[in-house]
PDB file of C-alpha atoms in Angstrom:
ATOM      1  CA  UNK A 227     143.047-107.744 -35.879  1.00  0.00           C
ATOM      2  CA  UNK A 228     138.989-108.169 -35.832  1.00  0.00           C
ATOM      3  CA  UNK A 229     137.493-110.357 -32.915  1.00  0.00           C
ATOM      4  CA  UNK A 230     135.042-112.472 -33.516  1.00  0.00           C
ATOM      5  CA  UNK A 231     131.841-112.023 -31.880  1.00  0.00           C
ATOM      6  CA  UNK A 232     131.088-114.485 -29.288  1.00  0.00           C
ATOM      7  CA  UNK A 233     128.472-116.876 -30.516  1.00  0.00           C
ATOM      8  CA  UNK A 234     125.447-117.176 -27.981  1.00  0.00           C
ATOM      9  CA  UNK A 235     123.035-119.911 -29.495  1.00  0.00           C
ATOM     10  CA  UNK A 236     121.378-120.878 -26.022  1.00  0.00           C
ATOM     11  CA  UNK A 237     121.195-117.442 -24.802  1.00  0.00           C
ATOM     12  CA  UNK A 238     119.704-116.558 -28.416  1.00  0.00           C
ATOM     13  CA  UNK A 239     116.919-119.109 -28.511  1.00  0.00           C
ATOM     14  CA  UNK A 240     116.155-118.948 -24.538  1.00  0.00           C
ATOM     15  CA  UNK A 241     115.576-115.049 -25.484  1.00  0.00           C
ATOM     16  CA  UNK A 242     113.073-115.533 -28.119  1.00  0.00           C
ATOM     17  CA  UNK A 243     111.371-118.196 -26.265  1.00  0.00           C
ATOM     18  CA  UNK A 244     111.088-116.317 -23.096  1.00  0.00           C
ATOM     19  CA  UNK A 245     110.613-112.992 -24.416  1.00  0.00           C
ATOM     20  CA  UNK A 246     108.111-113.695 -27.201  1.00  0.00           C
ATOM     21  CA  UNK A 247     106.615-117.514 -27.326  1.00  0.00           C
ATOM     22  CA  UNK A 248     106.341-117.939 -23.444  1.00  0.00           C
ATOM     23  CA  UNK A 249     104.746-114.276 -22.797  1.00  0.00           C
ATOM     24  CA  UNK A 250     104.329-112.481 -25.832  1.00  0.00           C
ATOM     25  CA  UNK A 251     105.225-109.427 -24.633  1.00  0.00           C
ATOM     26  CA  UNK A 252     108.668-108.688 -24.346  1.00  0.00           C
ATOM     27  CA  UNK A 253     111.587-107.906 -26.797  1.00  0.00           C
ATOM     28  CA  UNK A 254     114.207-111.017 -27.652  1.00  0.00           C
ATOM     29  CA  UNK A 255     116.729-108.028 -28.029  1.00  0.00           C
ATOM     30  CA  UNK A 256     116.700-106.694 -24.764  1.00  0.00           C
ATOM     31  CA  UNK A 257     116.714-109.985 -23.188  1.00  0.00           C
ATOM     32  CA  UNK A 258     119.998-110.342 -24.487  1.00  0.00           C
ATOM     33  CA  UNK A 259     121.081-107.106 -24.335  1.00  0.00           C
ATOM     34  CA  UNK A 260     120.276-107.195 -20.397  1.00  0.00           C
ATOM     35  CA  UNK A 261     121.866-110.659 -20.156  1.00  0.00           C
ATOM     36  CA  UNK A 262     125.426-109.455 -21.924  1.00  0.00           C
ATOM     37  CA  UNK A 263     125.318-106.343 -19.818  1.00  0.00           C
ATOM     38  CA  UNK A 264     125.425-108.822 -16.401  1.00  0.00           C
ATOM     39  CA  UNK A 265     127.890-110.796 -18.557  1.00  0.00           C
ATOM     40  CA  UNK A 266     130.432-107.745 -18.772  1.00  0.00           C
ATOM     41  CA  UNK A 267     130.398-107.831 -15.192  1.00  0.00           C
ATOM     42  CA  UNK A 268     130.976-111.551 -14.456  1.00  0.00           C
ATOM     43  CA  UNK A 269     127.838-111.596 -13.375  1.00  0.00           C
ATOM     44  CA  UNK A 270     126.724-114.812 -15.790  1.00  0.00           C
ATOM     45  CA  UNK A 271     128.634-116.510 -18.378  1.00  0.00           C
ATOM     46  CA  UNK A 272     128.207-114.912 -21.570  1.00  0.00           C
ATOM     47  CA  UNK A 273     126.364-117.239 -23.159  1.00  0.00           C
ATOM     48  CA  UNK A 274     123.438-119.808 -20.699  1.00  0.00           C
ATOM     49  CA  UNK A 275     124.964-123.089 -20.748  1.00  0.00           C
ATOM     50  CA  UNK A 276     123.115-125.865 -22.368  1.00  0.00           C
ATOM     51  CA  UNK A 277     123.419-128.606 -19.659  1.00  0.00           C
ATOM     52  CA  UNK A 278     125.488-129.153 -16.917  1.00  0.00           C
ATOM     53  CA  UNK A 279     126.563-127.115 -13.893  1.00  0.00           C
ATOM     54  CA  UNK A 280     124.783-123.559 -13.707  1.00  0.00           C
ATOM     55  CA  UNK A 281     122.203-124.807 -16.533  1.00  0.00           C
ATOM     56  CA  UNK A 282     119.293-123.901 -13.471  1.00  0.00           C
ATOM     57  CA  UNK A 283     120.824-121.100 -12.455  1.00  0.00           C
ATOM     58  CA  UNK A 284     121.297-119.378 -15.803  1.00  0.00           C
ATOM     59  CA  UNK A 285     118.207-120.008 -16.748  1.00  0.00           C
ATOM     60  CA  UNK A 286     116.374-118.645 -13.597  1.00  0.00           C
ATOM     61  CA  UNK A 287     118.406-115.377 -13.831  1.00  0.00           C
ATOM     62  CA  UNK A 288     117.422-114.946 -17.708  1.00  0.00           C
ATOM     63  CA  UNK A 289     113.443-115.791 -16.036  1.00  0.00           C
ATOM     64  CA  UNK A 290     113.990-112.407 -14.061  1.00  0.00           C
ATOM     65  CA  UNK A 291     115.356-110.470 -16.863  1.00  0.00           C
ATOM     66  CA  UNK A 292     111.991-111.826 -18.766  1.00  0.00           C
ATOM     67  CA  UNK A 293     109.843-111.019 -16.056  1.00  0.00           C
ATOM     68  CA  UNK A 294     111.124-107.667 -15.685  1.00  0.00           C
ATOM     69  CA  UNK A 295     110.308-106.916 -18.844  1.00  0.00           C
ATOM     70  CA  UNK A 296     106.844-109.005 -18.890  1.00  0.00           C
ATOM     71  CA  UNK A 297     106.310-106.593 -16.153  1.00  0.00           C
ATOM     72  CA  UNK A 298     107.139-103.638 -17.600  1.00  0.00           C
ATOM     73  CA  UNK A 299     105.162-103.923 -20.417  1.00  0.00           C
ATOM     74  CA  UNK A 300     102.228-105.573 -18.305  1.00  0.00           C
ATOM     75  CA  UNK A 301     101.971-102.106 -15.897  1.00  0.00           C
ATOM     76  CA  UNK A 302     101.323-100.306 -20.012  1.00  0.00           C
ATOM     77  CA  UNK A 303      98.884-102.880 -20.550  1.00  0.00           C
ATOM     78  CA  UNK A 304      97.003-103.372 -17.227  1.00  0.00           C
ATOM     79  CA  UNK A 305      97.105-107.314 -17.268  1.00  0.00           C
ATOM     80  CA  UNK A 306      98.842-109.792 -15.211  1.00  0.00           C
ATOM     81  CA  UNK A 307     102.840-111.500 -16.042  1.00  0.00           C
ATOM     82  CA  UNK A 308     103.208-114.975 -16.749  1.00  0.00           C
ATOM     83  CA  UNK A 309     106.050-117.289 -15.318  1.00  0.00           C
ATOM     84  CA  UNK A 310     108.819-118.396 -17.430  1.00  0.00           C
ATOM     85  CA  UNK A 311     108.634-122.419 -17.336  1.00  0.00           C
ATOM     86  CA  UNK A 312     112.261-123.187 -17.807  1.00  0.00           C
ATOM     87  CA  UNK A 313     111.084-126.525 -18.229  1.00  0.00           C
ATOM     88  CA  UNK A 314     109.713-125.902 -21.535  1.00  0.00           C
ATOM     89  CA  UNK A 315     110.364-125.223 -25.269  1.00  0.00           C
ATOM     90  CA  UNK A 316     114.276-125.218 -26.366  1.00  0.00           C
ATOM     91  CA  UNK A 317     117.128-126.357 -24.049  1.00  0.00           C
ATOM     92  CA  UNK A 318     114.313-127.009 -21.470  1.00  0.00           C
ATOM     93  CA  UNK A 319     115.835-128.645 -18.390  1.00  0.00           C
ATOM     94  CA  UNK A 320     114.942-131.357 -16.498  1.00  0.00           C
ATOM     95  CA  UNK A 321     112.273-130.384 -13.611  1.00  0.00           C
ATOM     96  CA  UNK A 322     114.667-132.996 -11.106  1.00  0.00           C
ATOM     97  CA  UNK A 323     117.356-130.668 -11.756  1.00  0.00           C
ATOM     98  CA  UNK A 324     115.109-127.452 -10.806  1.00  0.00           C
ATOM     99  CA  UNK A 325     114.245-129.497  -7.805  1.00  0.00           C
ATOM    100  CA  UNK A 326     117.906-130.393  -6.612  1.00  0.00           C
ATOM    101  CA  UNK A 327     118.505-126.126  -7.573  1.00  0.00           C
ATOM    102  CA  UNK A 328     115.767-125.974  -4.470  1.00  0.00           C
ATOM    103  CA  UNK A 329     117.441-128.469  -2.190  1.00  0.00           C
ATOM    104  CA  UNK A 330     120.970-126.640  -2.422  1.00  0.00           C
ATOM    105  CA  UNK A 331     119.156-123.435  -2.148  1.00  0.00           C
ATOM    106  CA  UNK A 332     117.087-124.291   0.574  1.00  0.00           C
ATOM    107  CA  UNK A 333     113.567-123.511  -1.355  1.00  0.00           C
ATOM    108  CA  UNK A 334     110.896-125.141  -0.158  1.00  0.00           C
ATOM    109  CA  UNK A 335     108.530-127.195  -3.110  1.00  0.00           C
ATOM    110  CA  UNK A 336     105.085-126.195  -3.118  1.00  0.00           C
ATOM    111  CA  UNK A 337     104.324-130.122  -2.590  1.00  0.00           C
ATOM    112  CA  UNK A 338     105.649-130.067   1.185  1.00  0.00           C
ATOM    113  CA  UNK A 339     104.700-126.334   1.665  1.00  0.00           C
ATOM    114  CA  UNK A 340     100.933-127.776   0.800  1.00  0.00           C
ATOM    115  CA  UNK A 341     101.522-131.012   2.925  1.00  0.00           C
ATOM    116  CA  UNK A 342     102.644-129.095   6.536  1.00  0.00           C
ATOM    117  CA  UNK A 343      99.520-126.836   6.260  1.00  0.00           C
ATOM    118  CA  UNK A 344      97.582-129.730   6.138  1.00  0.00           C
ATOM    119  CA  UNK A 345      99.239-132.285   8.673  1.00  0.00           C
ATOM    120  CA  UNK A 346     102.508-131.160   9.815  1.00  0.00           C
ATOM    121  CA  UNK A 347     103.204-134.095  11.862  1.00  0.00           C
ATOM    122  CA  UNK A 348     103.141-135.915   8.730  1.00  0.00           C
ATOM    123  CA  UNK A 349     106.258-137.601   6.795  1.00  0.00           C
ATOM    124  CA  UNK A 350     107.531-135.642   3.275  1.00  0.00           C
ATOM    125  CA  UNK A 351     105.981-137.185   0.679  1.00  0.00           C
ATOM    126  CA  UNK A 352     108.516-138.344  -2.614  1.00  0.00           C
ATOM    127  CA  UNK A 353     109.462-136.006  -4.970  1.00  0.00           C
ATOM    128  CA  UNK A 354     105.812-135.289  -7.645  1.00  0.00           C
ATOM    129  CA  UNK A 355     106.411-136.932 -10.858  1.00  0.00           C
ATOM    130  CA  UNK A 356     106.067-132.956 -12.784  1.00  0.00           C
ATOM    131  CA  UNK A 357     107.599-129.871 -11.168  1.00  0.00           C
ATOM    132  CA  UNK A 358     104.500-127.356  -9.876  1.00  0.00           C
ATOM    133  CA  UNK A 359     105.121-124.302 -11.849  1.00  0.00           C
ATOM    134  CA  UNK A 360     104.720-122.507  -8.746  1.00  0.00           C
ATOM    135  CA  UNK A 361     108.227-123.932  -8.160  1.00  0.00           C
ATOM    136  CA  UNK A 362     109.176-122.780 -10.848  1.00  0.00           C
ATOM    137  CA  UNK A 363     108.011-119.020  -9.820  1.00  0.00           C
ATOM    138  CA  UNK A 364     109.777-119.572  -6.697  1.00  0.00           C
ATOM    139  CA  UNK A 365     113.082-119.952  -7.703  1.00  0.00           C
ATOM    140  CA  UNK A 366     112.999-116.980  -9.878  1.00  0.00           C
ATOM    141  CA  UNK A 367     112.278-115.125  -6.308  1.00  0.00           C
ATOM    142  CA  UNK A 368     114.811-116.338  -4.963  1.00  0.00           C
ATOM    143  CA  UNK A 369     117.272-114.605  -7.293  1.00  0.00           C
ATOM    144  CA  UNK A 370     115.213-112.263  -8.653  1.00  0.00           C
ATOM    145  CA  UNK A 371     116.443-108.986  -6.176  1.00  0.00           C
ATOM    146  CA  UNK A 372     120.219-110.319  -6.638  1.00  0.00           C
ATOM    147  CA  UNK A 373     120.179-110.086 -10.483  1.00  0.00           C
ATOM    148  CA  UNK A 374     118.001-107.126 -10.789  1.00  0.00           C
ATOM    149  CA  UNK A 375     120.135-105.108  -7.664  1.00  0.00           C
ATOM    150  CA  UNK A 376     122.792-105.916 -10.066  1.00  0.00           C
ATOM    151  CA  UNK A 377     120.696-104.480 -12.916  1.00  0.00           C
ATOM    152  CA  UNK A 378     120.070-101.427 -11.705  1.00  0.00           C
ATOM    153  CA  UNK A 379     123.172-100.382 -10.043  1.00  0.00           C
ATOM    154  CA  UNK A 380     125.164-100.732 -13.370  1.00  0.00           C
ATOM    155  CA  UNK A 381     122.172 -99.242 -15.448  1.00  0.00           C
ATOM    156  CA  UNK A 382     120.920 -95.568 -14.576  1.00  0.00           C
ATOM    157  CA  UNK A 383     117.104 -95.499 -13.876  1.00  0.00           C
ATOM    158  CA  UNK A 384     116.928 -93.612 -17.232  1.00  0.00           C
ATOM    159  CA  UNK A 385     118.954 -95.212 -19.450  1.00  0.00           C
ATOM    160  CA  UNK A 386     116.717 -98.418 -18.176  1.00  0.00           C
ATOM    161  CA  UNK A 387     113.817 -97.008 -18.493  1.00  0.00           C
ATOM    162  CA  UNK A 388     114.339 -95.727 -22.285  1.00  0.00           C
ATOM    163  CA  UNK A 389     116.027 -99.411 -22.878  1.00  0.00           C
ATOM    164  CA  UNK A 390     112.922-101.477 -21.973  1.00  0.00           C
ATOM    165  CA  UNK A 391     110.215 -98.969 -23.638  1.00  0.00           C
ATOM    166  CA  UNK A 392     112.313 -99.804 -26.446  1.00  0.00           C
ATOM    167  CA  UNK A 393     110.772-102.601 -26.407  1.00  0.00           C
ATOM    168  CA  UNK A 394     107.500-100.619 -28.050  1.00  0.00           C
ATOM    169  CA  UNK A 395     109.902 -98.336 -30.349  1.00  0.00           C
ATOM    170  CA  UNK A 396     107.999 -99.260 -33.228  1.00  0.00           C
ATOM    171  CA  UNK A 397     104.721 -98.450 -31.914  1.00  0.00           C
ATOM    172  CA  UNK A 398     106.171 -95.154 -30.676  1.00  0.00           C
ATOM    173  CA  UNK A 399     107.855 -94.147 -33.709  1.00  0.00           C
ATOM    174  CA  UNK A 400     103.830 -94.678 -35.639  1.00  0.00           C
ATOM    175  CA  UNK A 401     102.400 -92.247 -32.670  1.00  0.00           C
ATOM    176  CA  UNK A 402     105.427 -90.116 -32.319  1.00  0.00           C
ATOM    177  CA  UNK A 403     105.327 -89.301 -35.820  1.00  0.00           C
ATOM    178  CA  UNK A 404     108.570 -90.156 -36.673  1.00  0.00           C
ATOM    179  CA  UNK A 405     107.279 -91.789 -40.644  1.00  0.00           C
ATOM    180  CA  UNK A 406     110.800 -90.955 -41.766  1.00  0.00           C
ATOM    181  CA  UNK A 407     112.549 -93.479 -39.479  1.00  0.00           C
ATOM    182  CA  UNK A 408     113.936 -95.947 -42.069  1.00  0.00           C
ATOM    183  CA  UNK A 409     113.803 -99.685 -41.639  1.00  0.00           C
ATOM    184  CA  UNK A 410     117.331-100.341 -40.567  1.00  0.00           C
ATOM    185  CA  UNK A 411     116.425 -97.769 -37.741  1.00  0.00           C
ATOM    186  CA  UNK A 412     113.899 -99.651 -36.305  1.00  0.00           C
ATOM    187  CA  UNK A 413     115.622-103.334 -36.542  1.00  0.00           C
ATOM    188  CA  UNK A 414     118.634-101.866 -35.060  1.00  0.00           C
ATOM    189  CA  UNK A 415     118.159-102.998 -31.458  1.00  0.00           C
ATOM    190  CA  UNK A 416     120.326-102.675 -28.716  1.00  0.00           C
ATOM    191  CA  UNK A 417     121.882-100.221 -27.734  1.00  0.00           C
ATOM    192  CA  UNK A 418     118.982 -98.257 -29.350  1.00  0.00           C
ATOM    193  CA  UNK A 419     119.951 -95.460 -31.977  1.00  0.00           C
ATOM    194  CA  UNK A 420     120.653 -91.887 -30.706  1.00  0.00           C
ATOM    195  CA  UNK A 421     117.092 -91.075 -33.010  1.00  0.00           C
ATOM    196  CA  UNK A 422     115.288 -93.746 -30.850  1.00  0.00           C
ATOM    197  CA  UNK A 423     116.093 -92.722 -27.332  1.00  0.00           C
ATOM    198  CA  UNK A 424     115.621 -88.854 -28.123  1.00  0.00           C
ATOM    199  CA  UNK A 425     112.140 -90.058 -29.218  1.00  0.00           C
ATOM    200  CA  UNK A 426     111.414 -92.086 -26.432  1.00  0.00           C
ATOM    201  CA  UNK A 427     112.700 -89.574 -24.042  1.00  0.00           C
ATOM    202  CA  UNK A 428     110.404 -87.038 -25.108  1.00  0.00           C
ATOM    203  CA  UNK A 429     107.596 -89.259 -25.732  1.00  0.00           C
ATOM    204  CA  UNK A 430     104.493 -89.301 -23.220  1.00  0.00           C
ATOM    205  CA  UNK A 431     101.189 -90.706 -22.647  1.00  0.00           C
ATOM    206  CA  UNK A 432      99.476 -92.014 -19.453  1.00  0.00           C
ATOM    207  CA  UNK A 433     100.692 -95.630 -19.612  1.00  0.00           C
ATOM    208  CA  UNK A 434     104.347 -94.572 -20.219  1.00  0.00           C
ATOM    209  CA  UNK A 435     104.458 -92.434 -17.472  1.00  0.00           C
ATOM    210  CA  UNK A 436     102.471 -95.520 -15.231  1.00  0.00           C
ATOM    211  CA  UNK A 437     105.372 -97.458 -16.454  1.00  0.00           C
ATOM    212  CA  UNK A 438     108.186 -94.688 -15.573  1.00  0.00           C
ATOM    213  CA  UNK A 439     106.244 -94.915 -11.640  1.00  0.00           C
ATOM    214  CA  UNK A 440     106.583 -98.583 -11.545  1.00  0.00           C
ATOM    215  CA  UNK A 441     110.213 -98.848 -12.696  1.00  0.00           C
ATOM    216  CA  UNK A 442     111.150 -96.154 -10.331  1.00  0.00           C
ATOM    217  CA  UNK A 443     109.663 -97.894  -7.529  1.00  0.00           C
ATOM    218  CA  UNK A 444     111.415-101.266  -8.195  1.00  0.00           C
ATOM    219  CA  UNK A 445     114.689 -99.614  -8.341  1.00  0.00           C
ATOM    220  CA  UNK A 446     114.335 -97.803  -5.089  1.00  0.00           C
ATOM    221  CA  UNK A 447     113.216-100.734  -3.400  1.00  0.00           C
ATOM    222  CA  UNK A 448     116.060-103.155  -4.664  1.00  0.00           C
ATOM    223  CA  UNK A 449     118.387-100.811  -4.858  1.00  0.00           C
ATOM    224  CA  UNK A 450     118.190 -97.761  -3.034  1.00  0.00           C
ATOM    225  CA  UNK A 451     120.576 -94.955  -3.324  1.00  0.00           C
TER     226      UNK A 451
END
C-alpha cells in the first residue's frame, strides 16, 4: 500500500517567504528539509500550524532554521542577516500573540527594556500598538540554541555543512565544471543527489572554506562533543 505524503502548505509557504522574499538568500528546500528532519524527531509538528496553540512557537523555530541559513550564506558573502518578521507576509501572526509568547517565556519587550534604562522607578507603560522587530529578534534567541543543539546533534557537521552549501549547488556546478549535470539534477533538492554532494565535497574556494570555519564554530559552541 503507498502512503500519501503528508501535505505541508504552511510550512511550504513560511519556507519560501522566509528563505527567499524576507532575506533573499537562502534555499526554500532546505528550510523544509531542516524543518522535517526536527519533525522526525518530535521535535515540531510536521507541518507549522496556521493559528492556534504553538502558531508562535513554530514559527520562531522555522526563524532559526532561516537564520541559520541567512547566516551561512551571509559569512560567503561578507554582509549582515536580516530578522525573520513572523509578523509579515503569509500566515503572519498577530504581534499580541508574539507578545503573550514573551510573557509565558519570560522575554522582556524592548519597550520596558528601553523604559528601566531611562527611569526605572517608573510604572510599565501599555503594551505599543506594533511589535518592535527587535522583539521579534529576541524571541528567535530565545530558542535559537535549543533548535539548532537539536540540529546539530542529529546532523553530522559534514553532512550539514554539504546540506546548506547546497543551497549554492547551482552556482557550484557552473564553477565546478560540472556542464553535464542535467536539469532534473539540479531541481532535485533535498536530500541532495550522490553527484551533488561529491561535488560540493570536493569543491573549494576562500569563502567556502570561511563558511566551513563558521559552521564549525557554531556547532562546537551549541553543541560540543
Amino acid at each position: 500500500m503507498v502512503t500519501a505524503a503528508v501535505q505541508t502548505p504552511v510550512l511550504d509557504a513560511l519556507s519560501t517567504h522566509y528563505a527567499r522574499v524576507w532575506t533573499g538568500r537562502g534555499d526554500a528546500r532546505w528550510l523544509r528539509h531542516a524543518w522535517q528532519t526536527l519533525a522526525v524527531l518530535g521535535e515540531v509538528p510536521p507541518d507549522v500550524p496556521a493559528w492556534g496553540d504553538g502558531a508562535v512557537d513554530a514559527r520562531l523555530r522555522l526563524a532559526v532554521l532561516a537564520r541559520l541559513s541567512d547566516r551561512f550564506n551571509l559569512v560567503l558573502e561578507g554582509e549582515e542577516p536580516e530578522v525573520v518578521d513572523i509578523t509579515e507576509g503569509p500566515f503572519a501572526v498577530d504581534g499580541a500573540d508574539v507578545l503573550a509568547w514573551m510573557r509565558e517565556h519570560d522575554v522582556r519587550p524592548l519597550h520596558e527594556l528601553l523604559a528601566e534604562v531611562s527611569d526605572p522607578d517608573l510604572e510599565p507603560e501599555p503594551e505599543p500598538a506594533a511589535l518592535d522587530l527587535t522583539d521579534v529578534e529576541f524571541c528567535i534567541d530565545q530558542l535559537s540554541d535549543d533548535v539548532l543543539r537539536t540540529l546539530f546533534t542529529v546532523r553530522p557537521f559534514d553532512a550539514l555543512f554539504v546540506e546548506l552549501a547546497g543551497q549554492r549547488y547551482e552556482r557550484v556546478r557552473d564553477i565546478h565544471g560540472c556542464g553535464d549535470w542535467t536539469e532534473a539534477e539540479d531541481l532535485v533538492g533535498y536530500p541532495l543527489a550522490p553527484r551533488v554532494v561529491r561535488a560540493l565535497r570536493s569543491f573549494e574556494s576562500e569563502s567556502i572554506r570561511a563558511g566551513r570555519e563558521w559552521l564549525r564554530e557554531e556547532t562546537e559552541r551549541i553543541a560540543p562533543g
